[in-house]
PDB file of C-alpha atoms in Angstrom:
ATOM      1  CA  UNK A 184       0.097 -10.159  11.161  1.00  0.00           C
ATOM      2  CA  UNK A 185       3.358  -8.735   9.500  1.00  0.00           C
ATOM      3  CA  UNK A 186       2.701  -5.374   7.548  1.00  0.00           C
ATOM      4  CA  UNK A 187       4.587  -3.120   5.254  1.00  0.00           C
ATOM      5  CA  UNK A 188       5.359   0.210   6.333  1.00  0.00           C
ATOM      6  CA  UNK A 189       5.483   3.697   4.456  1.00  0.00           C
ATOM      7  CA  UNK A 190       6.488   6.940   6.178  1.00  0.00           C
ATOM      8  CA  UNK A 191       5.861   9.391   5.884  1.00  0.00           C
ATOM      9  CA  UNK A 192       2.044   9.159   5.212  1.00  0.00           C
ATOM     10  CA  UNK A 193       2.013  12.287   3.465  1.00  0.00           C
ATOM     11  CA  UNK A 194       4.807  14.980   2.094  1.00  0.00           C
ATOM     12  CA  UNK A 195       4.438  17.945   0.469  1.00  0.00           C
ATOM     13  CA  UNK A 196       7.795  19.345  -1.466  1.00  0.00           C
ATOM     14  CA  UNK A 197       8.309  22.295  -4.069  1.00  0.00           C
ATOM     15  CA  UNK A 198       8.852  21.207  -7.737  1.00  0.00           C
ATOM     16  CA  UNK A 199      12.689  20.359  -7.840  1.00  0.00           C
ATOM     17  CA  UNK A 200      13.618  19.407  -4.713  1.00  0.00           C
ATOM     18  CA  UNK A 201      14.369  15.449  -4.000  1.00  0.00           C
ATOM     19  CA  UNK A 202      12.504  13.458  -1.960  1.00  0.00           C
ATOM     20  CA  UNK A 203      12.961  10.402  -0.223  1.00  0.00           C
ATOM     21  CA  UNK A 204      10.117   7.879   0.073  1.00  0.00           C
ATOM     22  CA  UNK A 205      10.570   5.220   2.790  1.00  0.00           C
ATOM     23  CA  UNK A 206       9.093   1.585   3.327  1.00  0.00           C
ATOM     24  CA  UNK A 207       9.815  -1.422   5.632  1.00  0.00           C
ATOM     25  CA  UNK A 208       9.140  -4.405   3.840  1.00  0.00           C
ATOM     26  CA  UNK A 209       7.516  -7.698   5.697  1.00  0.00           C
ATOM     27  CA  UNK A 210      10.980  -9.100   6.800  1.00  0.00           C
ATOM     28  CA  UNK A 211      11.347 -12.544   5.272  1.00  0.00           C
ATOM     29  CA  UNK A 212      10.166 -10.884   1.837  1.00  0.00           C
ATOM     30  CA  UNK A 213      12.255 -11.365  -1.266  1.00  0.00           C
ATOM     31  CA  UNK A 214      10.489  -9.265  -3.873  1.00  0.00           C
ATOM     32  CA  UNK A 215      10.078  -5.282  -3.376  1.00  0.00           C
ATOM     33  CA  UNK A 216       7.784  -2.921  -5.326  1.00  0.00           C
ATOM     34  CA  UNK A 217       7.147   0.621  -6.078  1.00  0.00           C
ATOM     35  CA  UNK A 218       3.387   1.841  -7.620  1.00  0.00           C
ATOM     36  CA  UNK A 219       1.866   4.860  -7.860  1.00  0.00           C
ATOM     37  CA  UNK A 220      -1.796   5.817  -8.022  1.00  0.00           C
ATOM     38  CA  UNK A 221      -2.391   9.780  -9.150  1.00  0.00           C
ATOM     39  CA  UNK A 222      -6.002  11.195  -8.190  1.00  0.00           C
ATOM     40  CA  UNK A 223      -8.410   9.116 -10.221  1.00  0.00           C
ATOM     41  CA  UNK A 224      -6.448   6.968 -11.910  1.00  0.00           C
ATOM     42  CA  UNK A 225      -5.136   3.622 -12.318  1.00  0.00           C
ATOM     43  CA  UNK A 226      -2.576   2.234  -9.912  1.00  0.00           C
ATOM     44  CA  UNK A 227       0.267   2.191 -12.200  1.00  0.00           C
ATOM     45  CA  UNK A 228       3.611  -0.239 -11.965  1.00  0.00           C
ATOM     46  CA  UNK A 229       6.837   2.165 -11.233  1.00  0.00           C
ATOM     47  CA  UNK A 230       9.743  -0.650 -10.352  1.00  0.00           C
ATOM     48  CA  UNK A 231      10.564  -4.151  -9.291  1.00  0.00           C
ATOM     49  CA  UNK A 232      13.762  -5.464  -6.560  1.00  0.00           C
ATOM     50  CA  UNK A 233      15.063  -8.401  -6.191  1.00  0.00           C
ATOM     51  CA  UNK A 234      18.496  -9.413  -5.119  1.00  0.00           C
ATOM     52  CA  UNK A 235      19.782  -5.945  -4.442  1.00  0.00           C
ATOM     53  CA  UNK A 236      18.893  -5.192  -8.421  1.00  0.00           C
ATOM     54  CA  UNK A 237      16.185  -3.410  -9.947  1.00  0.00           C
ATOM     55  CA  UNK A 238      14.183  -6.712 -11.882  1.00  0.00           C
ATOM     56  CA  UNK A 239      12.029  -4.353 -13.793  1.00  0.00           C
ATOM     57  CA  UNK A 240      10.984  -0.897 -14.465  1.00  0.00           C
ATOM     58  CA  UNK A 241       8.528   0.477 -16.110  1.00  0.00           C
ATOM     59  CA  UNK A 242       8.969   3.559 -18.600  1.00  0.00           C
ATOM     60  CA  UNK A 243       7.836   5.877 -15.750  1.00  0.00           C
ATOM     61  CA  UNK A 244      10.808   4.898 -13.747  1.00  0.00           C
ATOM     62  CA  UNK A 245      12.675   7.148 -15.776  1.00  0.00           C
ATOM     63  CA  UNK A 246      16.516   8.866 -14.469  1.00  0.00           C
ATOM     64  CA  UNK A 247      14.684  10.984 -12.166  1.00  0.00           C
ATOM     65  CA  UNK A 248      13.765   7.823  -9.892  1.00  0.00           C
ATOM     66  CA  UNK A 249      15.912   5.637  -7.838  1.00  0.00           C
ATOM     67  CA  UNK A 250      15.526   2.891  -5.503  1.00  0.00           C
ATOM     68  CA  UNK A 251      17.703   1.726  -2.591  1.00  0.00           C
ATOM     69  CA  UNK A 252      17.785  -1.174  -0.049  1.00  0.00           C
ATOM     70  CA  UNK A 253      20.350   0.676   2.207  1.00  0.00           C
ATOM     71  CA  UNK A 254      20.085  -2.328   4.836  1.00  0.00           C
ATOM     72  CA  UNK A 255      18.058  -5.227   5.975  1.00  0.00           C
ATOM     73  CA  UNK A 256      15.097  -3.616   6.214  1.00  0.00           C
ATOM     74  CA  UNK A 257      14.537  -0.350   4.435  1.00  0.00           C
ATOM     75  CA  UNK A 258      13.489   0.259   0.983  1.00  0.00           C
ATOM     76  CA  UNK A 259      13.536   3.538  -0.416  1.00  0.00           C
ATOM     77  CA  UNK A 260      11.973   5.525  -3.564  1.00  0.00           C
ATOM     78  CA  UNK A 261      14.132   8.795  -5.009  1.00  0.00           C
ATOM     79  CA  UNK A 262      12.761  10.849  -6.972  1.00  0.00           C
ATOM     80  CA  UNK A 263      15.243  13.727  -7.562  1.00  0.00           C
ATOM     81  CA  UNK A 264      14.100  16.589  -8.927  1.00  0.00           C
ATOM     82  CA  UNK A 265       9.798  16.314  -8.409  1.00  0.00           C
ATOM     83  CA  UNK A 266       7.617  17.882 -11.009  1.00  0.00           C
ATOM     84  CA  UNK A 267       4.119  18.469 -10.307  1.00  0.00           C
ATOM     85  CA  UNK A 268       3.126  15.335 -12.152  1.00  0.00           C
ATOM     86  CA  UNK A 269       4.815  13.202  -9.889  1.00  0.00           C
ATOM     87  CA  UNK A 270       1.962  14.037  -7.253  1.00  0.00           C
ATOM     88  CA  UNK A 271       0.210  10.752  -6.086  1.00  0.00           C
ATOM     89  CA  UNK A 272      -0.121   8.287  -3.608  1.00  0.00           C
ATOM     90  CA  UNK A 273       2.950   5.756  -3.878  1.00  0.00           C
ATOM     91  CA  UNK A 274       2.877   2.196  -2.691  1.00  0.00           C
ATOM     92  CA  UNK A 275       5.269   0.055  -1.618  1.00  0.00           C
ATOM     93  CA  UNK A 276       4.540  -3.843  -1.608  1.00  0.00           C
ATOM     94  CA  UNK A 277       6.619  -6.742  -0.709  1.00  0.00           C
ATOM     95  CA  UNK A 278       6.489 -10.688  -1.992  1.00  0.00           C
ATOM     96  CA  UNK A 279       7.716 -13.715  -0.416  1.00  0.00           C
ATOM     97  CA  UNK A 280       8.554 -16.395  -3.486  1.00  0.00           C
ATOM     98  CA  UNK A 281       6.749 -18.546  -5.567  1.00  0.00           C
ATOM     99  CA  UNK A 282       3.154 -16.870  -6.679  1.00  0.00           C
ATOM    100  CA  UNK A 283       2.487 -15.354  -3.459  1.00  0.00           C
ATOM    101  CA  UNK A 284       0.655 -11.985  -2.820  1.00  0.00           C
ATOM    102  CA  UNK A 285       1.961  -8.835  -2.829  1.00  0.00           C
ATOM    103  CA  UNK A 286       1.017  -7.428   0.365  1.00  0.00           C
ATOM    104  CA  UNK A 287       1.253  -3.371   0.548  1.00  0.00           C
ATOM    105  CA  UNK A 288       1.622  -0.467   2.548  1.00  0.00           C
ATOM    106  CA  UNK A 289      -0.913   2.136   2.831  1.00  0.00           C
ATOM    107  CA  UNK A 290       1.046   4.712   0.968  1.00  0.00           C
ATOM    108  CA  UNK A 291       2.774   8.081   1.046  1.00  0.00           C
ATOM    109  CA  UNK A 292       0.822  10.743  -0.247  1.00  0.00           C
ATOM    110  CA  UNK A 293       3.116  13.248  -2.287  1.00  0.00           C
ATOM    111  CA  UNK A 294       2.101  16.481  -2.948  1.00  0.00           C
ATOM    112  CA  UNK A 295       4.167  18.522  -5.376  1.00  0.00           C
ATOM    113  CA  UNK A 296       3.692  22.633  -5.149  1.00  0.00           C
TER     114      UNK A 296
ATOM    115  CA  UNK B 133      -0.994  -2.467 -23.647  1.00  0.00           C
ATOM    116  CA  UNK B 134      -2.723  -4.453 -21.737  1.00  0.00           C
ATOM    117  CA  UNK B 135      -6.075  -2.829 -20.537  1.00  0.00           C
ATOM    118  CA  UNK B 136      -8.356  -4.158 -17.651  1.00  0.00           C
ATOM    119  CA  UNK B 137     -11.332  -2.110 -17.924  1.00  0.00           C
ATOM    120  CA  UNK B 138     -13.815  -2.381 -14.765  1.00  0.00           C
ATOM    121  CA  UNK B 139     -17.386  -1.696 -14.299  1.00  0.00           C
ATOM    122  CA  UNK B 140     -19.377  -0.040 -13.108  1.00  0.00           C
ATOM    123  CA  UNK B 141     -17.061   2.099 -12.089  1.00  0.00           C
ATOM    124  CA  UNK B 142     -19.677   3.761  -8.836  1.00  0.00           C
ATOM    125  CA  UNK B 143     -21.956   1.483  -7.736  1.00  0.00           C
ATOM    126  CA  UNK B 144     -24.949   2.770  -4.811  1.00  0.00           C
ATOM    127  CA  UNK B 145     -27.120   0.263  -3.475  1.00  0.00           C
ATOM    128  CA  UNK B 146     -29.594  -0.564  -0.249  1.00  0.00           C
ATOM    129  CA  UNK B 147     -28.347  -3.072   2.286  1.00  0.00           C
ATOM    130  CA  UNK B 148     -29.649  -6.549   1.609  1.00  0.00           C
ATOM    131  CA  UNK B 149     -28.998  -6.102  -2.257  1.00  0.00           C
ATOM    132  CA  UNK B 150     -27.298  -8.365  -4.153  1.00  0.00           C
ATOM    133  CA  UNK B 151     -24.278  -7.074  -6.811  1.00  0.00           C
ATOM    134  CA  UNK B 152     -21.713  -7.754  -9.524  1.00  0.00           C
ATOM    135  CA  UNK B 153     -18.783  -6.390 -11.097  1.00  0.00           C
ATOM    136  CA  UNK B 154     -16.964  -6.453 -13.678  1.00  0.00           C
ATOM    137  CA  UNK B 155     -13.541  -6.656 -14.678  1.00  0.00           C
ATOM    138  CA  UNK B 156     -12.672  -6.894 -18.443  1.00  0.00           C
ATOM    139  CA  UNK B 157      -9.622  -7.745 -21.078  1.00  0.00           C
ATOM    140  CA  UNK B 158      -9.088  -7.894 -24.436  1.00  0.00           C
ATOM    141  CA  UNK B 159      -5.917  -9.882 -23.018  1.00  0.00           C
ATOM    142  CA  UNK B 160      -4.900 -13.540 -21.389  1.00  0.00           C
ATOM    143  CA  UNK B 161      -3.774 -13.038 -17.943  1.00  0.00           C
ATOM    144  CA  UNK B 162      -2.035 -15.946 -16.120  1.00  0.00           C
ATOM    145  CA  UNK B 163      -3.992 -15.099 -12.729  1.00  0.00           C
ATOM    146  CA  UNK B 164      -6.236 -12.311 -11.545  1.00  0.00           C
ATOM    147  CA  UNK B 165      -6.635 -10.414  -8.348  1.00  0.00           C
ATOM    148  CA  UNK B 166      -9.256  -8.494  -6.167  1.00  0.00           C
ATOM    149  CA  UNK B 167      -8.188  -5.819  -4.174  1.00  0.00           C
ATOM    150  CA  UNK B 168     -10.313  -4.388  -2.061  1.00  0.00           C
ATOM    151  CA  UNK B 169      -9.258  -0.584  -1.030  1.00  0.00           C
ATOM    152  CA  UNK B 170     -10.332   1.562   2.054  1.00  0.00           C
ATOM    153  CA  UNK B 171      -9.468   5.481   2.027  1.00  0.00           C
ATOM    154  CA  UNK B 172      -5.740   6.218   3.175  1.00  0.00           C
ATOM    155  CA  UNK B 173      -4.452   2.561   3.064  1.00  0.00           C
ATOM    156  CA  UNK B 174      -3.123   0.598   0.473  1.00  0.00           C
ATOM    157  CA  UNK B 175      -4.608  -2.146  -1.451  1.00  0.00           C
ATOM    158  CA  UNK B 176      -5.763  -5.295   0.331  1.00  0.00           C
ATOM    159  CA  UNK B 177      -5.860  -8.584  -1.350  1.00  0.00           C
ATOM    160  CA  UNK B 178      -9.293 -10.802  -1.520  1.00  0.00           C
ATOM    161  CA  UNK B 179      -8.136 -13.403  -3.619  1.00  0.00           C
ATOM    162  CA  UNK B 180      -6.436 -14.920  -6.424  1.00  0.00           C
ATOM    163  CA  UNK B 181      -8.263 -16.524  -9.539  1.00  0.00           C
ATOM    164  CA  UNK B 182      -5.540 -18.869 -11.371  1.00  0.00           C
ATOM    165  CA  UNK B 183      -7.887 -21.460 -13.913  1.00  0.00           C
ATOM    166  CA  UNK B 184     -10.246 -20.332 -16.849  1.00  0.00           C
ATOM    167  CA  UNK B 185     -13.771 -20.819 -15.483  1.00  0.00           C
ATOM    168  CA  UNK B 186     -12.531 -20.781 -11.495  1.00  0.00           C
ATOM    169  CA  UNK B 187     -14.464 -20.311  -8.586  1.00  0.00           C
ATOM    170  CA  UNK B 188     -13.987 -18.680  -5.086  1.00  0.00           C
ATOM    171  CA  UNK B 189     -16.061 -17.767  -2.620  1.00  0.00           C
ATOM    172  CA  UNK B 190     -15.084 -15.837   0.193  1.00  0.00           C
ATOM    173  CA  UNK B 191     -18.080 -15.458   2.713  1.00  0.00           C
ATOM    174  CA  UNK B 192     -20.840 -13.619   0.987  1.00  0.00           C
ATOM    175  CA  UNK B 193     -18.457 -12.880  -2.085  1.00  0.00           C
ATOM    176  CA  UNK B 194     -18.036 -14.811  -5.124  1.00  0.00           C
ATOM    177  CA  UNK B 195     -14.900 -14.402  -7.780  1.00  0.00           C
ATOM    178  CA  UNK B 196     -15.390 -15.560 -11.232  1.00  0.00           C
ATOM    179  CA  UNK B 197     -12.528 -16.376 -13.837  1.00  0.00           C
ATOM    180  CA  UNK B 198     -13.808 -16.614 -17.274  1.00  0.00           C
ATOM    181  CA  UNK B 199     -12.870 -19.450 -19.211  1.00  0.00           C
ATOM    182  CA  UNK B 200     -10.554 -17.869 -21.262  1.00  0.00           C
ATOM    183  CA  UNK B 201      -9.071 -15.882 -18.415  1.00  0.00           C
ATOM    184  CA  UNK B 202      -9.514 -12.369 -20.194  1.00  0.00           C
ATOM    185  CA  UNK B 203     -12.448 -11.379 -17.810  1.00  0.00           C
ATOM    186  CA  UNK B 204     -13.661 -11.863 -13.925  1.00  0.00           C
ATOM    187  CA  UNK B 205     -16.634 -11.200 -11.983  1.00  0.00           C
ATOM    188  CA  UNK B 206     -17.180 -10.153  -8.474  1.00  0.00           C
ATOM    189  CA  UNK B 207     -20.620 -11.046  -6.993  1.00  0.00           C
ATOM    190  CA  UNK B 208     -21.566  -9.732  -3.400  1.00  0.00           C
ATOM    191  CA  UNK B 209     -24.723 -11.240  -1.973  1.00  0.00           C
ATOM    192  CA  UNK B 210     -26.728  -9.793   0.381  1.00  0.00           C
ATOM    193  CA  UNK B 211     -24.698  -6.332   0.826  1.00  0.00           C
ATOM    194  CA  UNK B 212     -23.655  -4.629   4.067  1.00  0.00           C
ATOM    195  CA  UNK B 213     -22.561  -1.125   4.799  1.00  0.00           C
ATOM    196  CA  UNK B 214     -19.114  -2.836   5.541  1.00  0.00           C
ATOM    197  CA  UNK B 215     -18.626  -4.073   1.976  1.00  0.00           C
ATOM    198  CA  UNK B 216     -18.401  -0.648   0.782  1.00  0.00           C
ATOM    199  CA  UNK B 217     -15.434   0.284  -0.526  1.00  0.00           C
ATOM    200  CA  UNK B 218     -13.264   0.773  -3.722  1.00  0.00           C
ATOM    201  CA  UNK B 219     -13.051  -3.233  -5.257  1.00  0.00           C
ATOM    202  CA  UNK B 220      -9.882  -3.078  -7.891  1.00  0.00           C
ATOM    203  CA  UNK B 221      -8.858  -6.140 -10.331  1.00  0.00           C
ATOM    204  CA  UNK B 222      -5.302  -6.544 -11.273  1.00  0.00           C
ATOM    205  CA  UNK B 223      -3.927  -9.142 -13.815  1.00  0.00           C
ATOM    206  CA  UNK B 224      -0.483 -10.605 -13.612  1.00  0.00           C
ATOM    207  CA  UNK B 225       0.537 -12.221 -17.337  1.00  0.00           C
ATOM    208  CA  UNK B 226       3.454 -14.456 -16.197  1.00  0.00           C
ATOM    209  CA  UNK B 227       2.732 -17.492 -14.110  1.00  0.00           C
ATOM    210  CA  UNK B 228       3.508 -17.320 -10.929  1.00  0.00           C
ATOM    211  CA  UNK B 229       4.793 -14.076 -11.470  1.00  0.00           C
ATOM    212  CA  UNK B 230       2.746 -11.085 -10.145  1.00  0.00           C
ATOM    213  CA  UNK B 231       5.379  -8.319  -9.586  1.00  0.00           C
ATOM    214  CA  UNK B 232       4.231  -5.861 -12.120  1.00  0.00           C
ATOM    215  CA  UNK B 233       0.164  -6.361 -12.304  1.00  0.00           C
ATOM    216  CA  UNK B 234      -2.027  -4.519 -15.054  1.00  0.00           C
ATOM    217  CA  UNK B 235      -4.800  -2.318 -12.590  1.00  0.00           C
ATOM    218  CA  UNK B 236      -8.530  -1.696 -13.346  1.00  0.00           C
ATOM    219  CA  UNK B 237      -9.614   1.812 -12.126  1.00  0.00           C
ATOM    220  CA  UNK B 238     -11.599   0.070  -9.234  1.00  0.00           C
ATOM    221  CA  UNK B 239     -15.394   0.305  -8.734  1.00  0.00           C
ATOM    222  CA  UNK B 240     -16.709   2.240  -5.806  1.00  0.00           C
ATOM    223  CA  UNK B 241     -19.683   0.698  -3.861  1.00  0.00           C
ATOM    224  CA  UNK B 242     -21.587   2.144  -1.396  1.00  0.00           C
ATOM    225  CA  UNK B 243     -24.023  -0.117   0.749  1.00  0.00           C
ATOM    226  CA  UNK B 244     -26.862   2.278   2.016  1.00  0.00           C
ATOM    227  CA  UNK B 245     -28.106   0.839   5.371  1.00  0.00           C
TER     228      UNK B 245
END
Protein backbone atom coordinates (compact mmCIF):
# COMPACT_ATOMS: atom_id res chain seq x y z
CA UNK A 1 0.00 0.00 0.00
CA UNK A 2 1.24 3.60 -0.95
CA UNK A 3 2.75 5.53 2.14
CA UNK A 4 3.93 8.98 2.91
CA UNK A 5 7.39 9.51 3.66
CA UNK A 6 9.27 11.89 6.21
CA UNK A 7 13.07 12.06 6.47
CA UNK A 8 14.71 12.53 8.36
CA UNK A 9 13.07 10.64 11.33
CA UNK A 10 14.68 12.74 13.74
CA UNK A 11 16.96 16.17 13.69
CA UNK A 12 18.40 17.92 16.22
CA UNK A 13 19.51 21.78 15.30
CA UNK A 14 20.69 24.81 17.58
CA UNK A 15 18.08 27.60 18.13
CA UNK A 16 18.45 29.81 14.90
CA UNK A 17 19.57 27.79 12.40
CA UNK A 18 16.96 26.69 9.44
CA UNK A 19 15.87 23.51 8.91
CA UNK A 20 14.43 21.70 6.22
CA UNK A 21 11.73 19.09 6.85
CA UNK A 22 11.12 16.64 3.96
CA UNK A 23 8.03 14.40 2.89
CA UNK A 24 7.01 12.34 -0.20
CA UNK A 25 3.48 12.49 -0.54
CA UNK A 26 1.32 9.26 -1.87
CA UNK A 27 1.76 10.19 -5.63
CA UNK A 28 -1.70 10.66 -7.09
CA UNK A 29 -2.48 12.94 -3.91
CA UNK A 30 -3.86 16.41 -4.40
CA UNK A 31 -4.02 17.83 -0.90
CA UNK A 32 -0.67 18.24 1.32
CA UNK A 33 -0.44 18.90 5.08
CA UNK A 34 1.84 19.99 7.74
CA UNK A 35 0.94 19.16 11.81
CA UNK A 36 2.81 19.20 14.63
CA UNK A 37 2.44 17.33 17.91
CA UNK A 38 4.88 18.83 20.92
CA UNK A 39 5.47 16.27 23.94
CA UNK A 40 2.05 15.78 25.45
CA UNK A 41 0.01 17.69 23.57
CA UNK A 42 -2.51 17.93 20.99
CA UNK A 43 -1.65 17.34 17.36
CA UNK A 44 -2.04 20.77 16.20
CA UNK A 45 -2.91 22.01 12.35
CA UNK A 46 0.34 24.06 10.95
CA UNK A 47 -0.63 24.45 6.94
CA UNK A 48 -2.67 23.25 4.03
CA UNK A 49 -1.39 22.82 -0.16
CA UNK A 50 -3.20 22.58 -2.84
CA UNK A 51 -2.46 23.61 -6.35
CA UNK A 52 1.05 24.79 -5.74
CA UNK A 53 -0.65 27.42 -3.02
CA UNK A 54 -0.78 27.37 0.56
CA UNK A 55 -5.02 26.74 1.09
CA UNK A 56 -4.73 27.46 4.73
CA UNK A 57 -2.59 28.22 7.61
CA UNK A 58 -3.05 28.30 10.84
CA UNK A 59 -1.72 31.23 13.20
CA UNK A 60 1.29 29.01 14.07
CA UNK A 61 2.40 29.07 10.53
CA UNK A 62 3.71 32.31 11.20
CA UNK A 63 6.88 34.13 8.73
CA UNK A 64 9.24 31.84 10.25
CA UNK A 65 7.60 28.75 8.29
CA UNK A 66 7.52 27.96 4.69
CA UNK A 67 6.40 25.27 2.54
CA UNK A 68 7.59 24.12 -0.90
CA UNK A 69 6.59 21.52 -3.56
CA UNK A 70 9.99 21.88 -5.41
CA UNK A 71 8.84 18.97 -7.91
CA UNK A 72 6.51 16.13 -8.44
CA UNK A 73 7.07 14.56 -5.50
CA UNK A 74 8.62 16.39 -2.61
CA UNK A 75 7.03 18.49 -0.07
CA UNK A 76 8.97 20.42 2.22
CA UNK A 77 8.49 22.33 5.75
CA UNK A 78 11.01 25.58 6.50
CA UNK A 79 11.26 26.74 9.42
CA UNK A 80 13.99 29.44 9.37
CA UNK A 81 15.26 30.51 12.31
CA UNK A 82 14.06 27.42 15.11
CA UNK A 83 13.35 28.44 18.64
CA UNK A 84 13.18 25.92 21.24
CA UNK A 85 9.41 25.89 21.07
CA UNK A 86 9.35 24.67 17.75
CA UNK A 87 10.55 21.18 19.19
CA UNK A 88 8.00 18.38 18.25
CA UNK A 89 7.19 15.69 16.14
CA UNK A 90 5.90 17.11 12.65
CA UNK A 91 3.62 15.26 10.31
CA UNK A 92 3.14 15.36 6.96
CA UNK A 93 -0.21 13.90 5.42
CA UNK A 94 -1.48 13.75 1.97
CA UNK A 95 -5.36 13.61 0.51
CA UNK A 96 -6.63 12.40 -2.67
CA UNK A 97 -10.13 14.51 -3.43
CA UNK A 98 -13.46 14.41 -2.37
CA UNK A 99 -13.73 13.48 1.63
CA UNK A 100 -11.04 11.05 1.58
CA UNK A 101 -8.52 10.33 4.46
CA UNK A 102 -5.61 11.95 5.18
CA UNK A 103 -3.10 9.34 5.29
CA UNK A 104 0.33 10.40 7.19
CA UNK A 105 3.81 9.88 7.63
CA UNK A 106 5.32 8.80 10.76
CA UNK A 107 7.01 12.05 11.47
CA UNK A 108 10.27 13.92 11.96
CA UNK A 109 11.18 14.39 15.35
CA UNK A 110 12.81 17.96 15.85
CA UNK A 111 14.78 18.67 18.59
CA UNK A 112 15.78 22.28 19.17
CA UNK A 113 19.07 22.88 21.61
CA UNK B 1 -12.07 27.36 19.44
CA UNK B 2 -13.18 24.36 18.86
CA UNK B 3 -12.23 21.83 21.69
CA UNK B 4 -12.47 17.94 21.46
CA UNK B 5 -11.82 16.85 24.85
CA UNK B 6 -11.13 12.90 25.22
CA UNK B 7 -11.37 10.55 28.02
CA UNK B 8 -10.00 8.87 29.87
CA UNK B 9 -7.08 10.08 28.87
CA UNK B 10 -4.82 6.47 30.32
CA UNK B 11 -6.75 3.67 30.33
CA UNK B 12 -5.07 -0.01 32.00
CA UNK B 13 -7.03 -2.99 31.70
CA UNK B 14 -6.75 -7.13 31.74
CA UNK B 15 -7.11 -8.91 28.43
CA UNK B 16 -10.63 -10.10 27.82
CA UNK B 17 -12.08 -6.70 29.19
CA UNK B 18 -14.39 -4.82 27.53
CA UNK B 19 -13.84 -0.66 27.10
CA UNK B 20 -15.05 2.76 25.99
CA UNK B 21 -13.91 6.08 25.21
CA UNK B 22 -14.77 9.11 24.91
CA UNK B 23 -14.45 11.90 22.70
CA UNK B 24 -16.33 15.18 23.51
CA UNK B 25 -17.50 18.80 21.91
CA UNK B 26 -19.19 21.60 22.84
CA UNK B 27 -19.15 21.96 18.86
CA UNK B 28 -20.96 20.42 15.48
CA UNK B 29 -18.45 18.66 13.48
CA UNK B 30 -19.35 17.60 9.89
CA UNK B 31 -17.49 14.09 10.36
CA UNK B 32 -15.28 12.56 13.01
CA UNK B 33 -12.22 10.41 12.97
CA UNK B 34 -10.30 7.68 15.01
CA UNK B 35 -6.81 7.53 14.82
CA UNK B 36 -5.18 5.02 16.26
CA UNK B 37 -1.28 5.88 17.08
CA UNK B 38 1.73 3.47 17.72
CA UNK B 39 5.13 5.03 19.18
CA UNK B 40 7.39 6.64 16.35
CA UNK B 41 4.76 6.57 13.50
CA UNK B 42 2.23 8.81 12.56
CA UNK B 43 -1.41 8.63 13.00
CA UNK B 44 -3.36 5.78 11.43
CA UNK B 45 -6.91 6.12 10.45
CA UNK B 46 -9.78 3.58 11.87
CA UNK B 47 -12.62 5.18 10.51
CA UNK B 48 -14.80 7.93 9.63
CA UNK B 49 -18.23 8.73 11.42
CA UNK B 50 -20.28 11.15 8.93
CA UNK B 51 -24.36 10.95 10.34
CA UNK B 52 -25.64 12.00 13.91
CA UNK B 53 -26.35 8.69 15.68
CA UNK B 54 -23.91 6.48 13.12
CA UNK B 55 -22.59 3.24 13.57
CA UNK B 56 -19.33 1.34 12.63
CA UNK B 57 -17.92 -1.54 13.61
CA UNK B 58 -14.63 -2.54 12.74
CA UNK B 59 -13.90 -6.16 14.10
CA UNK B 60 -14.10 -6.08 17.83
CA UNK B 61 -14.40 -2.14 17.75
CA UNK B 62 -17.40 -0.11 17.69
CA UNK B 63 -17.54 3.90 16.70
CA UNK B 64 -20.39 5.89 17.89
CA UNK B 65 -21.56 9.37 16.44
CA UNK B 66 -23.90 11.10 18.69
CA UNK B 67 -26.91 12.39 17.30
CA UNK B 68 -26.02 15.75 17.29
CA UNK B 69 -22.52 15.04 16.06
CA UNK B 70 -20.74 17.01 19.00
CA UNK B 71 -19.56 13.69 20.70
CA UNK B 72 -18.30 9.91 19.71
CA UNK B 73 -17.62 6.82 21.44
CA UNK B 74 -15.13 4.13 20.93
CA UNK B 75 -16.08 0.69 22.37
CA UNK B 76 -13.44 -2.24 22.27
CA UNK B 77 -14.84 -5.63 23.19
CA UNK B 78 -13.04 -8.24 24.46
CA UNK B 79 -9.43 -6.43 24.62
CA UNK B 80 -6.08 -7.78 23.40
CA UNK B 81 -2.56 -6.75 24.15
CA UNK B 82 -2.56 -5.64 20.39
CA UNK B 83 -5.26 -3.00 20.87
CA UNK B 84 -3.04 -1.08 23.02
CA UNK B 85 -2.11 1.95 21.88
CA UNK B 86 -2.73 5.80 21.87
CA UNK B 87 -6.69 6.04 20.23
CA UNK B 88 -7.01 9.98 19.08
CA UNK B 89 -10.44 11.64 17.71
CA UNK B 90 -10.22 14.42 15.27
CA UNK B 91 -13.23 16.49 13.94
CA UNK B 92 -13.30 18.06 10.54
CA UNK B 93 -16.23 21.05 10.49
CA UNK B 94 -16.60 21.40 6.67
CA UNK B 95 -18.18 18.61 4.72
CA UNK B 96 -16.18 16.75 2.91
CA UNK B 97 -13.47 18.78 3.91
CA UNK B 98 -10.97 17.32 6.46
CA UNK B 99 -7.69 19.22 5.76
CA UNK B 100 -7.34 21.05 8.97
CA UNK B 101 -9.02 18.58 11.77
CA UNK B 102 -9.59 19.77 15.52
CA UNK B 103 -7.35 16.80 17.70
CA UNK B 104 -8.32 15.25 21.09
CA UNK B 105 -5.17 14.58 23.25
CA UNK B 106 -5.66 10.75 22.58
CA UNK B 107 -6.31 8.12 25.29
CA UNK B 108 -3.62 5.63 26.06
CA UNK B 109 -4.72 1.96 26.62
CA UNK B 110 -2.84 -0.68 27.76
CA UNK B 111 -4.26 -4.36 27.46
CA UNK B 112 -2.50 -6.42 30.29
CA UNK B 113 -2.29 -10.06 29.04
Amino acid sequence: EPEVTQTPSHQVTQMGQEVILRCVPISNHLYFYWYRQILGQKVEFLVSFYNNEISEKSEIFDDQFSVERPDGSNFTLKIRSTKLEDSAMYFCASRGQGGSPLHFGNGTRLTVT
Amino acid sequence: TQLLEQSPQFLSIQEGENLTVYCNSSSVFSSLQWYRQEPGEGPVLLVTVVTGGEVKKLKRLTFQFGDARKDSSLHITAAQPGDTGLYLCAGAKYAGNNRKLIWGLGTSLAVNP
